[in-house]
mmCIF file with all atom_site columns, C-alpha atoms in Angstrom:
data_model
loop_
_atom_site.group_PDB
_atom_site.id
_atom_site.type_symbol
_atom_site.label_atom_id
_atom_site.label_alt_id
_atom_site.label_comp_id
_atom_site.label_asym_id
_atom_site.label_entity_id
_atom_site.label_seq_id
_atom_site.pdbx_PDB_ins_code
_atom_site.Cartn_x
_atom_site.Cartn_y
_atom_site.Cartn_z
_atom_site.occupancy
_atom_site.B_iso_or_equiv
_atom_site.pdbx_formal_charge
_atom_site.auth_seq_id
_atom_site.auth_comp_id
_atom_site.auth_asym_id
_atom_site.auth_atom_id
_atom_site.pdbx_PDB_model_num
ATOM 1  C CA . MET X 1 1  ? -15.712 -10.633 18.478 1.00 0.00 ? 1  MET X CA 1
ATOM 2  C CA . LYS X 1 2  ? -16.050 -10.124 14.722 1.00 0.00 ? 2  LYS X CA 1
ATOM 3  C CA . ILE X 1 3  ? -19.300 -8.230  15.206 1.00 0.00 ? 3  ILE X CA 1
ATOM 4  C CA . LEU X 1 4  ? -17.571 -5.906  17.654 1.00 0.00 ? 4  LEU X CA 1
ATOM 5  C CA . LEU X 1 5  ? -14.793 -5.187  15.152 1.00 0.00 ? 5  LEU X CA 1
ATOM 6  C CA . ILE X 1 6  ? -17.319 -4.566  12.377 1.00 0.00 ? 6  ILE X CA 1
ATOM 7  C CA . MET X 1 7  ? -19.295 -2.215  14.607 1.00 0.00 ? 7  MET X CA 1
ATOM 8  C CA . LEU X 1 8  ? -16.093 -0.388  15.564 1.00 0.00 ? 8  LEU X CA 1
ATOM 9  C CA . ALA X 1 9  ? -15.125 0.039   11.900 1.00 0.00 ? 9  ALA X CA 1
ATOM 10 C CA . LEU X 1 10 ? -18.581 1.319   10.976 1.00 0.00 ? 10 LEU X CA 1
ATOM 11 C CA . LEU X 1 11 ? -18.661 3.696   13.921 1.00 0.00 ? 11 LEU X CA 1
ATOM 12 C CA . SER X 1 12 ? -15.231 5.094   13.095 1.00 0.00 ? 12 SER X CA 1
ATOM 13 C CA . SER X 1 13 ? -16.159 5.657   9.443  1.00 0.00 ? 13 SER X CA 1
ATOM 14 C CA . LEU X 1 14 ? -19.422 7.315   10.484 1.00 0.00 ? 14 LEU X CA 1
ATOM 15 C CA . LEU X 1 15 ? -17.649 9.615   12.923 1.00 0.00 ? 15 LEU X CA 1
ATOM 16 C CA . THR X 1 16 ? -14.957 10.430  10.384 1.00 0.00 ? 16 THR X CA 1
ATOM 17 C CA . SER X 1 17 ? -17.469 11.343  7.702  1.00 0.00 ? 17 SER X CA 1
ATOM 18 C CA . ALA X 1 18 ? -19.505 13.425  10.147 1.00 0.00 ? 18 ALA X CA 1
ATOM 19 C CA . CYS X 1 19 ? -16.390 15.263  11.329 1.00 0.00 ? 19 CYS X CA 1
ATOM 20 C CA . ALA X 1 20 ? -15.290 15.834  7.742  1.00 0.00 ? 20 ALA X CA 1
ATOM 21 C CA . GLU X 1 21 ? -18.681 17.268  6.861  1.00 0.00 ? 21 GLU X CA 1
ATOM 22 C CA . LEU X 1 22 ? -18.570 19.598  9.870  1.00 0.00 ? 22 LEU X CA 1
ATOM 23 C CA . ALA X 1 23 ? -15.027 20.659  9.049  1.00 0.00 ? 23 ALA X CA 1
ATOM 24 C CA . CYS X 1 24 ? -15.976 21.349  5.447  1.00 0.00 ? 24 CYS X CA 1
ATOM 25 C CA . SER X 1 25 ? -19.003 23.411  6.400  1.00 0.00 ? 25 SER X CA 1
ATOM 26 C CA . ALA X 1 26 ? -17.097 25.390  9.059  1.00 0.00 ? 26 ALA X CA 1
ATOM 27 C CA . ARG X 1 27 ? -14.344 26.576  6.721  1.00 0.00 ? 27 ARG X CA 1
ATOM 28 C CA . THR X 1 28 ? -14.159 30.285  5.963  1.00 0.00 ? 28 THR X CA 1
ATOM 29 C CA . ASP X 1 29 ? -11.804 30.156  2.962  1.00 0.00 ? 29 ASP X CA 1
ATOM 30 C CA . VAL X 1 30 ? -14.421 28.598  0.667  1.00 0.00 ? 30 VAL X CA 1
ATOM 31 C CA . ASP X 1 31 ? -14.582 30.086  -2.783 1.00 0.00 ? 31 ASP X CA 1
ATOM 32 C CA . PRO X 1 32 ? -18.188 31.330  -3.105 1.00 0.00 ? 32 PRO X CA 1
ATOM 33 C CA . TYR X 1 33 ? -18.073 30.871  -6.874 1.00 0.00 ? 33 TYR X CA 1
ATOM 34 C CA . GLU X 1 34 ? -16.945 27.236  -6.805 1.00 0.00 ? 34 GLU X CA 1
ATOM 35 C CA . PRO X 1 35 ? -18.160 25.628  -3.579 1.00 0.00 ? 35 PRO X CA 1
ATOM 36 C CA . MET X 1 36 ? -18.386 22.129  -5.087 1.00 0.00 ? 36 MET X CA 1
ATOM 37 C CA . ARG X 1 37 ? -14.696 22.010  -5.972 1.00 0.00 ? 37 ARG X CA 1
ATOM 38 C CA . ASP X 1 38 ? -13.787 23.025  -2.436 1.00 0.00 ? 38 ASP X CA 1
ATOM 39 C CA . LYS X 1 39 ? -16.141 20.443  -0.966 1.00 0.00 ? 39 LYS X CA 1
ATOM 40 C CA . GLN X 1 40 ? -14.725 17.744  -3.251 1.00 0.00 ? 40 GLN X CA 1
ATOM 41 C CA . ARG X 1 41 ? -11.204 18.603  -2.081 1.00 0.00 ? 41 ARG X CA 1
ATOM 42 C CA . CYS X 1 42 ? -12.314 18.477  1.535  1.00 0.00 ? 42 CYS X CA 1
ATOM 43 C CA . VAL X 1 43 ? -14.063 15.120  1.077  1.00 0.00 ? 43 VAL X CA 1
ATOM 44 C CA . ALA X 1 44 ? -11.014 13.730  -0.745 1.00 0.00 ? 44 ALA X CA 1
ATOM 45 C CA . GLU X 1 45 ? -8.837  14.770  2.195  1.00 0.00 ? 45 GLU X CA 1
ATOM 46 C CA . ALA X 1 46 ? -11.222 13.084  4.637  1.00 0.00 ? 46 ALA X CA 1
ATOM 47 C CA . ASP X 1 47 ? -11.201 9.910   2.512  1.00 0.00 ? 47 ASP X CA 1
ATOM 48 C CA . LYS X 1 48 ? -7.405  9.955   2.515  1.00 0.00 ? 48 LYS X CA 1
ATOM 49 C CA . ASN X 1 49 ? -7.359  10.297  6.304  1.00 0.00 ? 49 ASN X CA 1
ATOM 50 C CA . LEU X 1 50 ? -9.831  7.424   6.638  1.00 0.00 ? 50 LEU X CA 1
ATOM 51 C CA . ASP X 1 51 ? -7.719  5.219   4.361  1.00 0.00 ? 51 ASP X CA 1
ATOM 52 C CA . GLU X 1 52 ? -4.620  5.966   6.443  1.00 0.00 ? 52 GLU X CA 1
ATOM 53 C CA . TYR X 1 53 ? -6.523  5.168   9.640  1.00 0.00 ? 53 TYR X CA 1
ATOM 54 C CA . GLN X 1 54 ? -7.770  1.870   8.229  1.00 0.00 ? 54 GLN X CA 1
ATOM 55 C CA . LYS X 1 55 ? -4.255  0.930   7.079  1.00 0.00 ? 55 LYS X CA 1
ATOM 56 C CA . GLU X 1 56 ? -2.896  1.662   10.555 1.00 0.00 ? 56 GLU X CA 1
ATOM 57 C CA . LYS X 1 57 ? -5.615  -0.457  12.157 1.00 0.00 ? 57 LYS X CA 1
ATOM 58 C CA . ALA X 1 58 ? -4.958  -3.321  9.713  1.00 0.00 ? 58 ALA X CA 1
ATOM 59 C CA . ALA X 1 59 ? -1.234  -3.170  10.462 1.00 0.00 ? 59 ALA X CA 1
ATOM 60 C CA . GLU X 1 60 ? -1.938  -3.209  14.208 1.00 0.00 ? 60 GLU X CA 1
ATOM 61 C CA . GLU X 1 61 ? -4.256  -6.199  13.800 1.00 0.00 ? 61 GLU X CA 1
ATOM 62 C CA . LYS X 1 62 ? -1.685  -8.027  11.685 1.00 0.00 ? 62 LYS X CA 1
ATOM 63 C CA . GLN X 1 63 ? 1.008   -7.397  14.291 1.00 0.00 ? 63 GLN X CA 1
ATOM 64 C CA . ARG X 1 64 ? -1.317  -8.553  17.080 1.00 0.00 ? 64 ARG X CA 1
ATOM 65 C CA . LEU X 1 65 ? -2.100  -11.766 15.201 1.00 0.00 ? 65 LEU X CA 1
ATOM 66 C CA . LYS X 1 66 ? 1.584   -12.346 14.480 1.00 0.00 ? 66 LYS X CA 1
ATOM 67 C CA . THR X 1 67 ? 2.402   -11.943 18.176 1.00 0.00 ? 67 THR X CA 1
ATOM 68 C CA . ALA X 1 68 ? -0.418  -14.311 19.152 1.00 0.00 ? 68 ALA X CA 1
ATOM 69 C CA . ILE X 1 69 ? 0.822   -16.930 16.666 1.00 0.00 ? 69 ILE X CA 1
ATOM 70 C CA . GLU X 1 70 ? 4.375   -16.622 17.991 1.00 0.00 ? 70 GLU X CA 1
ATOM 71 C CA . GLN X 1 71 ? 3.163   -17.006 21.581 1.00 0.00 ? 71 GLN X CA 1
ATOM 72 C CA . ALA X 1 72 ? 1.046   -20.031 20.681 1.00 0.00 ? 72 ALA X CA 1
ATOM 73 C CA . THR X 1 73 ? 3.976   -21.604 18.828 1.00 0.00 ? 73 THR X CA 1
ATOM 74 C CA . GLN X 1 74 ? 6.274   -21.062 21.803 1.00 0.00 ? 74 GLN X CA 1
ATOM 75 C CA . LYS X 1 75 ? 3.731   -22.589 24.194 1.00 0.00 ? 75 LYS X CA 1
ATOM 76 C CA . SER X 1 76 ? 3.336   -25.638 21.977 1.00 0.00 ? 76 SER X CA 1
ATOM 77 C CA . LEU X 1 77 ? 7.119   -26.135 21.856 1.00 0.00 ? 77 LEU X CA 1
ATOM 78 C CA . ILE X 1 78 ? 7.394   -26.107 25.630 1.00 0.00 ? 78 ILE X CA 1
#
């Protein structure tokens, strides 16, 4: 189960970085005189989105574990 979660996390980060790279290269409002600054901004935005996604997933996992603990506690009390 842990391997599956690790693979899912790696796959999501890979897809996110690939999508960010495609989005950055497809933009038309890039300053031709300072392309690195624009790319850095785009990569920073993608990193921010990835961090938010990982926080959401961690919160979901924490809630799922909390629910499982509560259910197990209730079963043991019965």
